[in-house]
Amino acid sequence: MNEFAWQEHAERHAERVADPDSRWFAPVARTARHALVPRWWEADGEGRWALRDGPADPVGWAEAAYSDRSLVTRVGPLHADHARPGDRPEGLPTSSATMPSLIVRMLRHARLGDGLSVLDLGTGAGGLTAYACRRLGERCVTSLDVDSYLVEAARERLARMGLAPRMVTADATGHIPGTYDRIVSTVGLPAGPALRPVVAALKPGGRLTTTLGRTCLIVTGWKLKDGAVSGVVERDMAGFMPARSGADYPPALARLLAHARTADGEERTTGRYPVLNLAEAWELRSLLEVVSPGVECAYEADGRARTALLAHPDGSWARAFAEWTDPPEVHQGGPRRLWAKLESLRHRLNAEGVLPLLGARALVTPDGVVHLSRGNWRGTLGAP
């Protein structure tokens, strides 16, 4: 792919992800996204990952790099740059080149301005860092990731574009060096103690833009003199990977989900609402995380048959099975009734026509606890 070819691709790409009069149009149009993602993983539709090598397929490389989609670059501990043909990694995606239109949305939420220092929390492939450097100048931009390889690879690739922002390897849930006028996180930050260093790294009067781990919620706010961040849950959603502290995520509740798949419940009932794939019902999934933090979900469909599974670290589990939209057969076990909790949230949605999350007020206290409120509703994430 020669220089003129990628520029044409990038300009057409900018037309799709930014308005013509947007200040982010030029940064997108001037960024060689393909150079940040020479190799990536693609799901094959059967739960397996296949390696894609850009230089070996320039046409496919251009199509993937200049489409408005996220490209998974790391699955479990295996980065695509280090993979061999035929490798089939297992596990969850642990890094990606974020969808460009989502990067632009997050940057807009952050309200960046000339001369303001910005921390890109979650370097990934370096796309947000590149756009911020093009807009603000590299001296204003710091990019941080827990993964030293991601940081160094992005540093080298950005340098080949003539960009030299400050690059930092650190675990943001433990300590963030420096303070910043703006912090934009493209990983889902867990509320509670892990969010405390992020709040501390924000200057008074600065602005935080982040999603909360295991939710789709984009929280934005300004730092007050007392050290808290006051803002809102935006009427916008994003599904970022949760922040991690090591090479991979801790083991999921796989055994409990497997148990839920076949076990007879301590309680058996007929559900009120059809089985759904909770992972795709973003706002409902987010509210379940607020009221029952730590729930994991799984979904299986075979023809008209649908099965949904829920599991919680305290040992609670639920299984709902039905044909198409029929009332499901529900089995539940453990100390709490997860499906009953989910159905109460779905009833609220049906009764009121809306859930209380989007547009809610948000207050992040210095200890990292997130307090949400809307009307008479209150919710808290990260409390001890």
XYZ file of C-alpha atoms in Angstrom:
384
model
C 0.000 0.000 0.000
C 1.733 3.177 -1.154
C 1.538 6.581 0.474
C -1.026 8.023 -1.914
C -3.270 4.982 -1.579
C -3.529 5.163 2.207
C -4.172 8.894 2.148
C -7.113 8.382 -0.190
C -8.446 5.638 2.065
C -7.983 7.814 5.163
C -9.780 10.786 3.648
C -12.781 8.686 2.654
C -12.675 7.120 6.103
C -12.746 10.568 7.760
C -15.867 11.422 5.770
C -17.613 8.443 7.366
C -16.558 8.951 11.006
C -16.398 12.760 11.436
C -18.499 15.655 10.204
C -16.902 17.807 7.487
C -16.712 20.821 9.833
C -15.481 18.805 12.826
C -12.080 19.617 14.286
C -11.496 15.838 14.315
C -11.927 15.450 10.571
C -8.334 16.433 9.735
C -6.704 14.251 12.429
C -8.591 11.205 11.158
C -7.825 12.012 7.525
C -4.088 12.467 8.282
C -3.638 9.247 10.298
C -2.373 6.088 8.604
C -4.484 3.692 10.668
C -3.191 0.663 8.755
C 0.316 1.368 10.081
C -0.987 0.995 13.646
C -2.598 -2.389 12.934
C -0.377 -4.519 10.663
C -1.851 -7.746 12.090
C -5.090 -8.535 13.886
C -7.456 -11.308 14.918
C -10.834 -11.972 13.343
C -13.540 -14.200 14.783
C -14.522 -16.978 12.389
C -18.155 -17.166 13.528
C -17.624 -20.360 15.532
C -15.928 -18.859 18.558
C -12.412 -19.231 17.151
C -9.876 -16.594 16.182
C -8.034 -16.435 12.869
C -4.905 -14.357 12.206
C -4.964 -11.651 9.540
C -1.670 -10.320 8.164
C -1.969 -6.935 6.491
C 1.211 -6.807 4.381
C 0.350 -10.244 2.972
C -3.048 -8.975 1.800
C -2.882 -5.217 1.059
C -6.445 -5.056 -0.256
C -7.867 -6.734 2.846
C -5.575 -4.612 5.017
C -6.917 -1.377 3.543
C -10.501 -2.575 3.810
C -10.143 -3.555 7.477
C -8.004 -0.617 8.638
C -10.185 2.052 7.036
C -13.523 0.599 8.034
C -15.317 1.908 11.087
C -14.841 -1.125 13.284
C -12.642 -2.259 16.106
C -9.848 -4.670 15.199
C -8.868 -7.147 17.913
C -5.074 -7.217 18.256
C -4.663 -9.424 21.326
C -6.582 -12.479 22.545
C -5.699 -13.696 26.026
C -1.935 -13.146 26.315
C -1.207 -13.603 22.564
C -0.744 -10.482 20.460
C -1.306 -10.830 16.719
C 2.178 -9.381 16.117
C 3.677 -12.442 17.842
C 1.389 -15.100 16.389
C 2.326 -17.786 13.895
C 0.109 -18.910 11.019
C -2.314 -21.468 12.346
C -2.318 -20.177 15.935
C -5.791 -20.322 17.462
C -5.753 -18.401 20.742
C -8.467 -18.993 23.296
C -9.996 -16.564 25.725
C -11.274 -13.023 25.659
C -9.935 -10.110 23.587
C -7.470 -8.130 25.690
C -6.531 -5.306 23.316
C -7.803 -3.751 20.120
C -7.646 -0.851 17.721
C -10.835 0.925 18.770
C -13.560 1.798 16.272
C -12.584 5.257 14.951
C -16.048 6.801 15.256
C -16.098 5.755 18.927
C -12.681 7.352 19.474
C -14.036 10.583 17.993
C -17.103 10.408 20.250
C -14.943 9.936 23.346
C -12.717 12.843 22.336
C -15.770 15.043 21.869
C -17.062 14.075 25.298
C -13.648 15.027 26.717
C -13.878 18.619 25.423
C -10.219 18.957 24.598
C -8.786 22.406 24.001
C -5.547 23.996 22.892
C -2.795 23.832 25.504
C -4.579 21.300 27.711
C -2.722 18.188 28.792
C -4.521 14.932 27.989
C -3.968 11.374 29.182
C -5.027 8.602 26.814
C -5.694 5.804 29.285
C -5.466 2.530 27.384
C -2.993 2.969 24.526
C -4.094 -0.116 22.598
C -2.976 0.320 19.003
C -2.468 4.070 19.464
C -5.395 5.465 17.461
C -6.694 7.924 20.053
C -3.142 9.022 20.822
C -2.557 9.733 17.131
C -5.754 11.769 16.760
C -5.021 13.766 19.934
C -1.461 14.510 18.772
C -2.731 15.724 15.400
C -5.236 17.997 17.125
C -3.330 19.293 20.186
C 0.330 18.662 19.431
C 2.387 15.795 20.811
C 3.679 17.786 23.808
C 0.170 17.851 25.267
C -0.435 14.101 24.955
C 0.476 11.208 27.270
C -0.514 7.645 26.434
C -0.592 4.944 29.124
C -1.152 1.195 29.073
C -0.488 -1.685 31.452
C 1.080 -3.707 28.612
C 4.684 -2.726 27.864
C 4.565 -4.285 24.389
C 1.519 -2.236 23.401
C 3.231 0.938 24.604
C 6.491 0.258 22.753
C 4.796 -0.904 19.550
C 2.606 2.213 19.497
C 5.620 4.402 20.271
C 7.530 3.028 17.270
C 4.576 3.207 14.894
C 3.628 6.716 15.949
C 7.255 7.787 15.559
C 7.192 6.614 11.941
C 4.274 9.035 11.483
C 6.381 11.838 12.959
C 4.577 11.801 16.317
C 6.375 11.570 19.670
C 3.911 11.802 22.578
C 4.920 10.776 26.089
C 4.429 7.010 26.407
C 4.041 5.356 29.818
C 3.755 1.748 30.961
C 1.800 1.598 34.218
C -1.169 -0.056 35.874
C -3.683 2.762 36.080
C -5.624 0.941 38.778
C -2.562 1.230 41.042
C -0.773 4.499 40.210
C -0.724 7.088 37.429
C 2.359 9.299 37.164
C 1.620 12.981 36.659
C -1.582 15.022 36.599
C -3.678 16.037 33.605
C -6.328 18.509 32.457
C -8.195 15.783 30.613
C -8.287 12.006 31.063
C -9.926 9.881 28.364
C -10.204 6.180 29.122
C -10.891 3.634 26.398
C -10.961 0.776 28.897
C -13.786 0.135 31.337
C -12.522 1.321 34.722
C -13.800 -0.544 37.783
C -15.447 1.658 40.391
C -13.948 1.623 43.853
C -10.278 1.575 44.895
C -9.089 0.914 41.321
C -10.650 4.183 40.168
C -8.999 6.211 42.936
C -5.659 6.769 41.077
C -7.527 8.086 38.029
C -9.425 10.647 40.088
C -6.162 11.632 41.819
C -4.395 12.144 38.463
C -7.013 14.635 37.284
C -6.196 18.279 37.943
C -8.748 20.452 39.781
C -11.120 21.766 37.140
C -10.094 18.932 34.809
C -12.484 16.645 32.960
C -12.789 12.866 33.101
C -14.301 10.774 30.303
C -14.527 7.038 30.888
C -16.696 3.976 30.792
C -17.295 1.976 33.948
C -16.112 -1.632 33.927
C -18.713 -4.285 33.012
C -21.151 -1.593 31.848
C -21.794 0.442 28.717
C -21.978 3.674 30.704
C -19.934 6.680 29.587
C -19.392 8.925 32.599
C -18.090 12.454 32.141
C -17.461 15.055 34.803
C -15.416 17.953 36.124
C -13.126 17.718 39.148
C -14.269 19.855 42.055
C -12.136 21.589 44.681
C -12.996 18.847 47.204
C -11.435 16.216 44.941
C -14.649 14.625 43.677
C -15.674 14.460 40.015
C -19.203 15.708 39.318
C -20.943 15.007 36.051
C -23.410 12.801 34.207
C -23.928 9.480 32.527
C -23.943 10.547 28.897
C -26.841 9.648 26.620
C -24.373 7.573 24.676
C -22.969 4.083 25.175
C -19.716 2.224 24.559
C -18.572 -1.355 25.082
C -14.880 -1.152 26.000
C -12.823 -4.011 27.350
C -12.495 -3.890 31.140
C -9.202 -2.664 32.577
C -6.722 -5.389 33.483
C -3.726 -5.429 35.808
C -1.885 -8.459 34.407
C -1.282 -10.260 31.137
C -4.860 -11.562 31.016
C -8.152 -11.281 32.841
C -8.749 -13.349 35.977
C -10.522 -16.654 35.323
C -14.207 -16.180 34.585
C -16.946 -18.015 36.459
C -16.703 -20.808 33.914
C -17.348 -23.629 36.368
C -20.404 -21.981 37.839
C -21.774 -21.185 34.377
C -21.188 -24.821 33.384
C -23.040 -25.911 36.522
C -25.893 -23.555 35.674
C -26.170 -25.081 32.212
C -27.332 -28.470 33.504
C -28.202 -28.271 37.213
C -31.636 -28.542 38.739
C -32.406 -25.340 40.585
C -33.229 -24.945 44.213
C -36.090 -22.865 42.851
C -37.949 -23.602 39.596
C -40.382 -21.128 38.124
C -41.845 -19.922 34.856
C -40.366 -16.617 33.783
C -42.400 -13.587 32.829
C -40.358 -12.325 29.889
C -38.691 -13.998 26.870
C -35.082 -15.179 27.085
C -32.683 -12.543 25.792
C -28.980 -12.183 25.137
C -28.135 -9.899 28.036
C -24.695 -9.074 26.629
C -26.414 -7.247 23.753
C -28.994 -5.488 25.939
C -26.420 -2.928 27.019
C -28.421 -0.634 29.274
C -30.229 -3.505 30.992
C -26.902 -5.290 31.490
C -25.445 -2.121 32.986
C -28.283 -1.663 35.454
C -27.929 -5.303 36.555
C -24.250 -4.549 37.283
C -25.287 -1.579 39.417
C -27.753 -3.575 41.515
C -25.826 -6.895 41.536
C -22.140 -6.165 40.808
C -20.088 -9.029 39.420
C -22.754 -10.964 37.503
C -21.476 -12.823 34.439
C -23.737 -13.954 31.640
C -23.792 -16.396 28.751
C -26.268 -17.030 25.956
C -26.839 -19.942 23.598
C -29.190 -20.198 20.624
C -29.926 -23.348 18.635
C -32.642 -22.812 16.087
C -35.640 -21.564 18.054
C -34.231 -22.747 21.383
C -32.726 -20.063 23.599
C -30.824 -20.460 26.844
C -29.512 -17.662 29.069
C -27.158 -18.260 31.991
C -26.223 -15.972 34.880
C -23.578 -16.491 37.573
C -22.297 -14.461 40.509
C -19.080 -14.784 42.551
C -21.133 -15.548 45.666
C -22.252 -18.826 44.067
C -25.637 -17.684 42.819
C -26.697 -18.877 39.376
C -29.684 -18.941 37.053
C -30.731 -20.646 33.818
C -33.667 -19.658 31.639
C -34.712 -21.825 28.685
C -37.480 -21.290 26.138
C -38.526 -21.825 22.560
C -38.381 -18.468 20.808
C -40.518 -15.959 22.779
C -42.372 -18.455 24.952
C -42.287 -17.920 28.742
C -39.030 -19.526 29.915
C -38.454 -22.352 32.333
C -36.210 -20.857 35.029
C -33.865 -22.660 37.429
C -32.070 -20.682 40.152
C -29.653 -21.536 42.944
C -27.366 -19.928 45.507
C -27.957 -17.116 47.994
C -29.631 -14.692 45.559
C -32.179 -15.097 42.766
C -30.443 -13.579 39.754
C -33.175 -14.147 37.175
C -35.773 -12.687 39.517
C -33.584 -9.599 39.904
C -33.238 -9.301 36.131
C -36.994 -9.668 35.629
C -37.664 -6.900 38.157
C -35.474 -4.594 36.053
C -37.264 -5.639 32.859
C -40.602 -4.970 34.569
C -39.419 -1.480 35.459
C -38.477 -0.891 31.831
C -41.883 -2.066 30.629
C -43.772 -0.096 33.281
C -41.874 3.181 32.939
C -40.607 2.938 29.357
C -37.073 3.855 30.389
C -34.297 2.766 32.729
C -32.788 5.378 35.070
C -29.186 5.196 33.857
C -28.684 7.326 30.745
C -28.787 10.981 31.720
C -28.323 10.221 35.423
C -26.200 12.477 37.604
C -22.846 10.962 38.515
C -20.553 11.794 41.410
C -17.190 10.038 41.677
C -15.791 10.572 45.158
C -12.009 10.600 45.795
C -12.201 6.993 47.002
C -13.397 5.941 43.539
C -16.984 5.162 44.523
C -19.510 6.177 41.834
C -22.843 7.545 43.050
C -25.644 7.687 40.483
C -28.993 9.435 40.815
C -31.982 10.264 38.671
C -35.207 11.519 40.241
C -35.913 9.319 43.248
C -33.607 6.539 42.015
C -30.149 6.028 43.558
C -27.403 3.584 42.674
C -23.828 3.068 43.786
C -20.874 1.276 42.205
C -17.657 0.400 43.999
C -18.799 0.876 47.590
C -17.035 -1.346 50.179
